[in-house]
Amino acid sequence: MKLKDFWKFSAKDIVYILIIGATVFFGYRAFMDLQAQVEKSNIAYKQLSDTLARAQSEMVTKAELNQIATTIGVDLGKIKGDLSKLDARLRAVGETVASIEGGINSDQGSDDSIDHDPGQQPEECKLCDIHGYTASIQVKDVKIGSMPHASVEFDASREKPWTIRYDDVDVKVKTIVGEQEKENGHLVFYHTISLVNKSRPELINKEFKLKVVSSEFKENISTEKRFYWWAPHLDLNFDNNFSLSEKDLYRPGTSLGFSVCAYGRTKSDNDWRFIRIAVGINTNKNPYLLVEPARYNLGRYLPIMNDLWIGLGGFYDGGFGVSISIGTTL
């Protein structure tokens, strides 16, 4: 096909192109309006059971996220430094609260007693010990929920009779994070909180779950973009090859390419990619080598396909030429 024939369009062709363009444009506008509404929506707190909850989640700005972290007493300095080492960015800050229901239990008997010799006592004191408490040390367990975490001992034979023993307790907060399958989708958090008593051998392997009463996270979708020197990607493209040296000017082909650098929000979410090298075969069944200095992601403006790339480069198939490639990432 010659170049002059390639660019010939009839009036009917132009009308079709305009109709398709208008459909894509208005479809894209409707999609973006819907997307904006979705991003403004919140995920409500939900109690799945007494010991399992889905966190409330809403989108906030970066400044609001930093302020919320300060309000709940989280120092983001060290966290951001560690995230930087992991090539990650801060997405959400939250606080989860579990409750231990209090109460008053009066007229309680001892949970245990320890026999001991109270020593010589005056005769008149024996009349005061109606229940025989001076004959043994009285012991009472103190519990968090259903887990013992301390014990109180009462020794009536001592001037200061009370002894309180506190157990070593671990608090375990388990978080499961999901992410909505759409661009800038919410992260979804699920939490359970439990206690483990490490001081009592019979309890060390048992977890006591606490009732979760609230959980809330504030998310920030980062729009900051940066250049990545190493962000390799494979791609498959349709190449519009135009020869600079032969009569058969237009020789389309298909190529498999590899790009090295990128610019965008993350290594995989890019606006631009740079230094693409590809090999392909054209409709004449001739292989060619293609080099592109840069390519741009047109998919950012399309409602259906968000990974559609266009690039301008040069090719060689025995002669030199210019190529306009369109393709997607593998």
mmCIF file of C-alpha atoms in Angstrom:
data_model
loop_
_atom_site.group_PDB
_atom_site.id
_atom_site.type_symbol
_atom_site.label_atom_id
_atom_site.label_comp_id
_atom_site.label_asym_id
_atom_site.label_seq_id
_atom_site.Cartn_x
_atom_site.Cartn_y
_atom_site.Cartn_z
ATOM 1 C CA MET A 1 0.000 0.000 0.000
ATOM 2 C CA LYS A 2 1.342 3.412 -0.955
ATOM 3 C CA LEU A 3 1.310 6.308 1.478
ATOM 4 C CA LYS A 4 -0.941 8.499 -0.721
ATOM 5 C CA ASP A 5 -3.546 5.703 -0.885
ATOM 6 C CA PHE A 6 -3.347 5.146 2.859
ATOM 7 C CA TRP A 7 -4.493 8.677 3.686
ATOM 8 C CA LYS A 8 -7.485 8.774 1.295
ATOM 9 C CA PHE A 9 -10.786 9.015 3.177
ATOM 10 C CA SER A 10 -14.293 9.356 1.760
ATOM 11 C CA ALA A 11 -16.981 11.574 3.285
ATOM 12 C CA LYS A 12 -18.631 8.458 4.687
ATOM 13 C CA ASP A 13 -15.354 7.439 6.375
ATOM 14 C CA ILE A 14 -15.067 10.865 8.002
ATOM 15 C CA VAL A 15 -18.642 10.637 9.331
ATOM 16 C CA TYR A 16 -17.931 7.206 10.817
ATOM 17 C CA ILE A 17 -14.760 8.509 12.463
ATOM 18 C CA LEU A 18 -16.642 11.473 13.968
ATOM 19 C CA ILE A 19 -19.404 9.207 15.314
ATOM 20 C CA ILE A 20 -16.893 6.838 16.894
ATOM 21 C CA GLY A 21 -14.929 9.750 18.354
ATOM 22 C CA ALA A 22 -18.062 11.328 19.857
ATOM 23 C CA THR A 23 -19.144 7.984 21.341
ATOM 24 C CA VAL A 24 -15.743 7.466 22.946
ATOM 25 C CA PHE A 25 -15.652 11.050 24.271
ATOM 26 C CA PHE A 26 -19.101 11.062 25.892
ATOM 27 C CA GLY A 27 -18.652 7.520 27.158
ATOM 28 C CA TYR A 28 -15.393 8.576 28.775
ATOM 29 C CA ARG A 29 -17.033 11.628 30.387
ATOM 30 C CA ALA A 30 -19.836 9.483 31.819
ATOM 31 C CA PHE A 31 -17.315 6.957 33.101
ATOM 32 C CA MET A 32 -15.206 9.637 34.824
ATOM 33 C CA ASP A 33 -18.300 11.169 36.474
ATOM 34 C CA LEU A 34 -19.283 7.755 37.813
ATOM 35 C CA GLN A 35 -15.712 7.126 38.947
ATOM 36 C CA ALA A 36 -15.678 10.435 40.845
ATOM 37 C CA GLN A 37 -18.872 9.467 42.674
ATOM 38 C CA VAL A 38 -17.446 6.079 43.612
ATOM 39 C CA GLU A 39 -14.220 7.610 44.935
ATOM 40 C CA LYS A 40 -16.165 9.982 47.180
ATOM 41 C CA SER A 41 -18.161 7.148 48.720
ATOM 42 C CA ASN A 42 -17.203 5.620 52.048
ATOM 43 C CA ILE A 43 -17.016 2.060 53.291
ATOM 44 C CA ALA A 44 -19.056 1.802 56.481
ATOM 45 C CA TYR A 45 -18.003 0.036 59.661
ATOM 46 C CA LYS A 46 -19.571 -3.412 59.945
ATOM 47 C CA GLN A 47 -19.560 -5.806 62.874
ATOM 48 C CA LEU A 48 -19.279 -9.282 61.323
ATOM 49 C CA SER A 49 -19.160 -10.885 64.770
ATOM 50 C CA ASP A 50 -18.230 -9.847 68.318
ATOM 51 C CA THR A 51 -14.568 -10.551 67.551
ATOM 52 C CA LEU A 52 -14.357 -9.665 63.829
ATOM 53 C CA ALA A 53 -15.064 -6.302 62.220
ATOM 54 C CA ARG A 54 -14.709 -4.519 58.890
ATOM 55 C CA ALA A 55 -13.167 -1.082 59.327
ATOM 56 C CA GLN A 56 -14.777 2.156 58.244
ATOM 57 C CA SER A 57 -12.780 3.647 55.380
ATOM 58 C CA GLU A 58 -12.930 6.953 53.538
ATOM 59 C CA MET A 59 -10.744 8.889 51.121
ATOM 60 C CA VAL A 60 -8.883 11.953 52.401
ATOM 61 C CA THR A 61 -6.143 14.247 51.142
ATOM 62 C CA LYS A 62 -2.470 13.744 51.972
ATOM 63 C CA ALA A 63 -2.513 16.699 54.397
ATOM 64 C CA GLU A 64 -5.593 15.322 56.176
ATOM 65 C CA LEU A 65 -3.945 11.911 56.449
ATOM 66 C CA ASN A 66 -0.873 13.420 58.150
ATOM 67 C CA GLN A 67 -3.097 15.406 60.527
ATOM 68 C CA ILE A 68 -5.114 12.324 61.469
ATOM 69 C CA ALA A 69 -1.902 10.412 62.220
ATOM 70 C CA THR A 70 -0.812 13.216 64.558
ATOM 71 C CA THR A 71 -4.230 13.260 66.239
ATOM 72 C CA ILE A 72 -4.180 9.545 67.090
ATOM 73 C CA GLY A 73 -0.537 9.707 68.216
ATOM 74 C CA VAL A 74 1.236 7.967 65.308
ATOM 75 C CA ASP A 75 4.726 9.208 64.367
ATOM 76 C CA LEU A 76 4.898 8.889 60.577
ATOM 77 C CA GLY A 77 8.576 9.876 60.345
ATOM 78 C CA LYS A 78 10.082 6.413 60.847
ATOM 79 C CA ILE A 79 7.211 4.744 58.986
ATOM 80 C CA LYS A 80 7.736 6.860 55.859
ATOM 81 C CA GLY A 81 11.467 6.154 55.987
ATOM 82 C CA ASP A 82 10.823 2.415 56.092
ATOM 83 C CA LEU A 83 8.225 2.661 53.302
ATOM 84 C CA SER A 84 10.776 4.476 51.153
ATOM 85 C CA LYS A 85 13.210 1.572 51.543
ATOM 86 C CA LEU A 86 10.459 -0.786 50.365
ATOM 87 C CA ASP A 87 9.605 1.451 47.391
ATOM 88 C CA ALA A 88 6.140 1.891 48.897
ATOM 89 C CA ARG A 89 3.923 4.840 49.745
ATOM 90 C CA LEU A 90 1.654 5.627 52.662
ATOM 91 C CA ARG A 91 -1.925 4.708 51.758
ATOM 92 C CA ALA A 92 -3.894 4.635 54.992
ATOM 93 C CA VAL A 93 -3.790 5.454 58.695
ATOM 94 C CA GLY A 94 -6.258 4.003 61.138
ATOM 95 C CA GLU A 95 -7.101 3.147 64.689
ATOM 96 C CA THR A 96 -8.841 0.031 65.981
ATOM 97 C CA VAL A 97 -10.433 -0.086 69.421
ATOM 98 C CA ALA A 98 -11.489 -3.169 71.359
ATOM 99 C CA SER A 99 -13.492 -3.121 74.558
ATOM 100 C CA ILE A 100 -13.257 -5.045 77.828
ATOM 101 C CA GLU A 101 -16.552 -4.764 79.640
ATOM 102 C CA GLY A 102 -16.178 -3.722 83.247
ATOM 103 C CA GLY A 103 -18.339 -4.595 86.211
ATOM 104 C CA ILE A 104 -18.518 -5.103 89.945
ATOM 105 C CA ASN A 105 -18.545 -8.594 91.402
ATOM 106 C CA SER A 106 -19.184 -8.442 95.124
ATOM 107 C CA ASP A 107 -19.466 -11.214 97.704
ATOM 108 C CA GLN A 108 -16.991 -13.372 95.795
ATOM 109 C CA GLY A 109 -15.378 -16.415 97.323
ATOM 110 C CA SER A 110 -11.725 -17.271 96.819
ATOM 111 C CA ASP A 111 -10.607 -19.024 93.651
ATOM 112 C CA ASP A 112 -7.885 -20.827 95.559
ATOM 113 C CA SER A 113 -6.220 -20.984 98.937
ATOM 114 C CA ILE A 114 -2.697 -21.676 100.137
ATOM 115 C CA ASP A 115 -2.246 -23.553 103.398
ATOM 116 C CA HIS A 116 0.185 -21.976 105.809
ATOM 117 C CA ASP A 117 0.924 -21.637 109.496
ATOM 118 C CA PRO A 118 -0.364 -18.260 110.681
ATOM 119 C CA GLY A 119 1.819 -18.484 113.788
ATOM 120 C CA GLN A 120 0.860 -17.870 117.396
ATOM 121 C CA GLN A 121 -2.222 -15.668 117.692
ATOM 122 C CA PRO A 122 -3.874 -14.120 120.725
ATOM 123 C CA GLU A 123 -6.826 -16.142 121.994
ATOM 124 C CA GLU A 124 -9.281 -13.270 121.448
ATOM 125 C CA CYS A 125 -8.370 -13.067 117.689
ATOM 126 C CA LYS A 126 -9.495 -16.626 117.041
ATOM 127 C CA LEU A 127 -13.027 -15.601 117.853
ATOM 128 C CA CYS A 128 -12.908 -12.991 115.060
ATOM 129 C CA ASP A 129 -12.010 -15.505 112.306
ATOM 130 C CA ILE A 130 -15.493 -16.865 111.762
ATOM 131 C CA HIS A 131 -14.699 -18.384 108.318
ATOM 132 C CA GLY A 132 -11.193 -19.595 109.060
ATOM 133 C CA TYR A 133 -9.440 -17.151 106.702
ATOM 134 C CA THR A 134 -6.404 -16.961 108.965
ATOM 135 C CA ALA A 135 -5.763 -20.649 108.340
ATOM 136 C CA SER A 136 -4.879 -20.054 104.670
ATOM 137 C CA ILE A 137 -3.989 -17.306 102.199
ATOM 138 C CA GLN A 138 -7.007 -16.343 100.101
ATOM 139 C CA VAL A 139 -6.393 -16.046 96.313
ATOM 140 C CA LYS A 140 -8.632 -14.287 93.748
ATOM 141 C CA ASP A 141 -8.030 -14.239 89.974
ATOM 142 C CA VAL A 142 -8.592 -10.961 88.109
ATOM 143 C CA LYS A 143 -9.716 -11.376 84.498
ATOM 144 C CA ILE A 144 -9.776 -9.382 81.265
ATOM 145 C CA GLY A 145 -12.863 -10.719 79.573
ATOM 146 C CA SER A 146 -12.516 -14.453 80.168
ATOM 147 C CA MET A 147 -8.714 -14.473 80.495
ATOM 148 C CA PRO A 148 -7.037 -14.357 83.932
ATOM 149 C CA HIS A 149 -4.358 -11.661 83.898
ATOM 150 C CA ALA A 150 -3.654 -11.084 87.595
ATOM 151 C CA SER A 151 -4.250 -12.607 91.001
ATOM 152 C CA VAL A 152 -4.877 -11.039 94.386
ATOM 153 C CA GLU A 153 -3.731 -12.785 97.572
ATOM 154 C CA PHE A 154 -5.054 -11.941 101.035
ATOM 155 C CA ASP A 155 -3.118 -13.106 104.086
ATOM 156 C CA ALA A 156 -5.064 -12.236 107.230
ATOM 157 C CA SER A 157 -2.067 -13.011 109.418
ATOM 158 C CA ARG A 158 -0.012 -10.134 107.980
ATOM 159 C CA GLU A 159 -0.120 -6.460 108.833
ATOM 160 C CA LYS A 160 -0.285 -5.671 105.078
ATOM 161 C CA PRO A 161 -2.350 -8.629 103.871
ATOM 162 C CA TRP A 162 -2.789 -7.957 100.108
ATOM 163 C CA THR A 163 -0.452 -9.222 97.353
ATOM 164 C CA ILE A 164 -1.239 -8.512 93.683
ATOM 165 C CA ARG A 165 0.480 -10.527 90.951
ATOM 166 C CA TYR A 166 0.267 -9.277 87.343
ATOM 167 C CA ASP A 167 0.755 -11.712 84.462
ATOM 168 C CA ASP A 168 2.662 -10.997 81.240
ATOM 169 C CA VAL A 169 0.060 -10.506 78.502
ATOM 170 C CA ASP A 170 0.474 -10.099 74.731
ATOM 171 C CA VAL A 171 -2.122 -8.146 72.757
ATOM 172 C CA LYS A 172 -2.469 -9.396 69.175
ATOM 173 C CA VAL A 173 -4.120 -7.202 66.536
ATOM 174 C CA LYS A 174 -4.601 -9.156 63.315
ATOM 175 C CA THR A 175 -5.390 -7.149 60.186
ATOM 176 C CA ILE A 176 -6.455 -8.482 56.799
ATOM 177 C CA VAL A 177 -6.348 -5.957 53.944
ATOM 178 C CA GLY A 178 -8.266 -6.206 50.682
ATOM 179 C CA GLU A 179 -8.342 -3.746 47.784
ATOM 180 C CA GLN A 180 -11.277 -2.960 45.533
ATOM 181 C CA GLU A 181 -10.649 -4.046 41.950
ATOM 182 C CA LYS A 182 -10.876 -0.662 40.319
ATOM 183 C CA GLU A 183 -8.513 2.249 39.865
ATOM 184 C CA ASN A 184 -8.100 4.172 43.131
ATOM 185 C CA GLY A 185 -10.325 1.623 44.868
ATOM 186 C CA HIS A 186 -10.686 1.534 48.639
ATOM 187 C CA LEU A 187 -8.537 -0.677 50.783
ATOM 188 C CA VAL A 188 -10.775 -2.879 52.958
ATOM 189 C CA PHE A 189 -9.538 -3.723 56.459
ATOM 190 C CA TYR A 190 -10.640 -6.566 58.745
ATOM 191 C CA HIS A 191 -9.453 -6.842 62.344
ATOM 192 C CA THR A 192 -9.418 -9.268 65.229
ATOM 193 C CA ILE A 193 -7.845 -8.496 68.616
ATOM 194 C CA SER A 194 -6.848 -11.163 71.119
ATOM 195 C CA LEU A 195 -4.892 -11.565 74.349
ATOM 196 C CA VAL A 196 -2.372 -14.264 75.276
ATOM 197 C CA ASN A 197 -1.302 -14.901 78.874
ATOM 198 C CA LYS A 198 2.421 -15.772 78.810
ATOM 199 C CA SER A 199 2.842 -16.288 82.560
ATOM 200 C CA ARG A 200 0.614 -19.318 83.019
ATOM 201 C CA PRO A 201 1.757 -22.509 81.238
ATOM 202 C CA GLU A 202 -1.798 -23.795 80.865
ATOM 203 C CA LEU A 203 -2.815 -20.614 78.967
ATOM 204 C CA ILE A 204 0.286 -19.766 76.909
ATOM 205 C CA ASN A 205 -1.040 -21.425 73.728
ATOM 206 C CA LYS A 206 -4.583 -20.098 74.071
ATOM 207 C CA GLU A 207 -5.864 -16.834 72.600
ATOM 208 C CA PHE A 208 -8.702 -14.918 74.239
ATOM 209 C CA LYS A 209 -10.504 -12.783 71.650
ATOM 210 C CA LEU A 210 -11.779 -9.329 72.540
ATOM 211 C CA LYS A 211 -14.934 -7.700 71.243
ATOM 212 C CA VAL A 212 -14.093 -5.126 68.546
ATOM 213 C CA VAL A 213 -16.298 -2.043 68.870
ATOM 214 C CA SER A 214 -14.874 0.350 66.272
ATOM 215 C CA SER A 215 -12.279 0.550 63.526
ATOM 216 C CA GLU A 216 -11.646 3.459 61.169
ATOM 217 C CA PHE A 217 -9.044 4.200 58.490
ATOM 218 C CA LYS A 218 -8.382 7.269 56.365
ATOM 219 C CA GLU A 219 -6.911 6.578 52.928
ATOM 220 C CA ASN A 220 -4.930 8.754 50.583
ATOM 221 C CA ILE A 221 -4.622 7.940 46.892
ATOM 222 C CA SER A 222 -1.303 9.427 45.910
ATOM 223 C CA THR A 223 -1.233 11.425 42.682
ATOM 224 C CA GLU A 224 2.466 12.218 42.937
ATOM 225 C CA LYS A 225 4.506 10.953 39.994
ATOM 226 C CA ARG A 226 8.186 10.194 39.635
ATOM 227 C CA PHE A 227 10.757 8.858 37.201
ATOM 228 C CA TYR A 228 11.872 5.221 37.530
ATOM 229 C CA TRP A 229 15.227 4.376 35.975
ATOM 230 C CA TRP A 230 14.506 0.652 36.167
ATOM 231 C CA ALA A 231 10.909 -0.362 35.452
ATOM 232 C CA PRO A 232 11.106 -3.135 32.822
ATOM 233 C CA HIS A 233 7.996 -4.078 30.835
ATOM 234 C CA LEU A 234 7.231 -6.406 27.939
ATOM 235 C CA ASP A 235 4.680 -5.319 25.346
ATOM 236 C CA LEU A 236 2.983 -6.457 22.144
ATOM 237 C CA ASN A 237 2.364 -3.859 19.431
ATOM 238 C CA PHE A 238 0.940 -3.243 15.994
ATOM 239 C CA ASP A 239 3.457 -1.107 14.084
ATOM 240 C CA ASN A 240 2.636 1.300 11.283
ATOM 241 C CA ASN A 241 5.983 1.236 9.453
ATOM 242 C CA PHE A 242 6.728 3.861 6.801
ATOM 243 C CA SER A 243 9.844 3.265 4.725
ATOM 244 C CA LEU A 244 12.118 6.179 3.876
ATOM 245 C CA SER A 245 13.942 4.457 1.041
ATOM 246 C CA GLU A 246 11.562 2.263 -0.995
ATOM 247 C CA LYS A 247 8.464 2.664 -3.155
ATOM 248 C CA ASP A 248 6.383 0.378 -0.946
ATOM 249 C CA LEU A 249 6.122 3.031 1.755
ATOM 250 C CA TYR A 250 3.667 1.397 4.182
ATOM 251 C CA ARG A 251 4.694 -1.955 5.630
ATOM 252 C CA PRO A 252 2.713 -2.697 8.844
ATOM 253 C CA GLY A 253 3.927 -5.326 11.260
ATOM 254 C CA THR A 254 3.677 -6.827 14.727
ATOM 255 C CA SER A 255 6.454 -6.536 17.303
ATOM 256 C CA LEU A 256 7.405 -7.762 20.761
ATOM 257 C CA GLY A 257 9.118 -5.023 22.752
ATOM 258 C CA PHE A 258 10.979 -4.346 25.979
ATOM 259 C CA SER A 259 11.097 -0.931 27.698
ATOM 260 C CA VAL A 260 13.484 0.021 30.494
ATOM 261 C CA CYS A 261 12.475 3.304 32.180
ATOM 262 C CA ALA A 262 9.120 4.785 33.177
ATOM 263 C CA TYR A 263 7.430 7.870 34.578
ATOM 264 C CA GLY A 264 4.231 7.642 36.615
ATOM 265 C CA ARG A 265 2.608 7.046 39.987
ATOM 266 C CA THR A 266 4.230 3.626 40.497
ATOM 267 C CA LYS A 267 6.513 1.302 38.527
ATOM 268 C CA SER A 268 3.467 -0.372 36.992
ATOM 269 C CA ASP A 269 1.102 2.626 36.800
ATOM 270 C CA ASN A 270 2.886 4.752 34.185
ATOM 271 C CA ASP A 271 2.139 7.738 31.972
ATOM 272 C CA TRP A 272 5.344 7.425 29.946
ATOM 273 C CA ARG A 273 7.837 4.674 29.165
ATOM 274 C CA PHE A 274 11.280 5.183 27.714
ATOM 275 C CA ILE A 275 13.958 3.308 25.745
ATOM 276 C CA ARG A 276 11.881 0.628 24.022
ATOM 277 C CA ILE A 277 13.615 -1.961 21.847
ATOM 278 C CA ALA A 278 11.504 -4.394 19.822
ATOM 279 C CA VAL A 279 11.741 -7.067 17.152
ATOM 280 C CA GLY A 280 8.915 -7.748 14.726
ATOM 281 C CA ILE A 281 7.789 -9.101 11.398
ATOM 282 C CA ASN A 282 5.902 -7.140 8.743
ATOM 283 C CA THR A 283 3.229 -8.117 6.233
ATOM 284 C CA ASN A 284 5.965 -8.936 3.714
ATOM 285 C CA LYS A 285 7.233 -11.517 6.227
ATOM 286 C CA ASN A 286 10.445 -9.560 6.713
ATOM 287 C CA PRO A 287 11.863 -9.199 10.237
ATOM 288 C CA TYR A 288 12.763 -5.754 11.538
ATOM 289 C CA LEU A 289 14.344 -4.047 14.535
ATOM 290 C CA LEU A 290 12.465 -1.138 16.121
ATOM 291 C CA VAL A 291 13.764 1.477 18.594
ATOM 292 C CA GLU A 292 11.540 4.046 20.338
ATOM 293 C CA PRO A 293 12.904 6.737 22.672
ATOM 294 C CA ALA A 294 9.522 7.234 24.388
ATOM 295 C CA ARG A 295 5.885 6.126 24.358
ATOM 296 C CA TYR A 296 2.718 7.457 25.988
ATOM 297 C CA ASN A 297 -0.238 5.706 27.631
ATOM 298 C CA LEU A 298 -3.402 6.715 25.745
ATOM 299 C CA GLY A 299 -5.392 4.324 27.919
ATOM 300 C CA ARG A 300 -5.637 6.990 30.626
ATOM 301 C CA TYR A 301 -8.296 8.693 28.524
ATOM 302 C CA LEU A 302 -10.269 5.610 27.502
ATOM 303 C CA PRO A 303 -13.241 4.237 29.467
ATOM 304 C CA ILE A 304 -12.605 0.573 28.673
ATOM 305 C CA MET A 305 -8.884 -0.025 28.122
ATOM 306 C CA ASN A 306 -6.438 1.715 30.472
ATOM 307 C CA ASP A 307 -3.246 0.159 29.081
ATOM 308 C CA LEU A 308 -2.983 1.331 25.463
ATOM 309 C CA TRP A 309 0.366 2.765 24.383
ATOM 310 C CA ILE A 310 1.484 4.802 21.377
ATOM 311 C CA GLY A 311 5.077 5.434 20.396
ATOM 312 C CA LEU A 312 7.124 6.990 17.607
ATOM 313 C CA GLY A 313 10.428 5.423 16.620
ATOM 314 C CA GLY A 314 12.674 4.203 13.877
ATOM 315 C CA PHE A 315 12.962 0.732 12.357
ATOM 316 C CA TYR A 316 15.373 -1.180 10.157
ATOM 317 C CA ASP A 317 14.407 -4.107 7.899
ATOM 318 C CA GLY A 318 17.177 -3.783 5.360
ATOM 319 C CA GLY A 319 16.231 -0.148 4.948
ATOM 320 C CA PHE A 320 15.438 2.590 7.423
ATOM 321 C CA GLY A 321 11.998 3.950 8.222
ATOM 322 C CA VAL A 322 9.707 5.608 10.739
ATOM 323 C CA SER A 323 7.162 3.672 12.804
ATOM 324 C CA ILE A 324 4.073 4.606 14.810
ATOM 325 C CA SER A 325 3.304 1.726 17.169
ATOM 326 C CA ILE A 326 0.157 1.016 19.175
ATOM 327 C CA GLY A 327 0.020 -1.785 21.720
ATOM 328 C CA THR A 328 -0.441 -3.037 25.246
ATOM 329 C CA THR A 329 1.653 -4.410 28.094
ATOM 330 C CA LEU A 330 2.007 -8.157 28.541
#
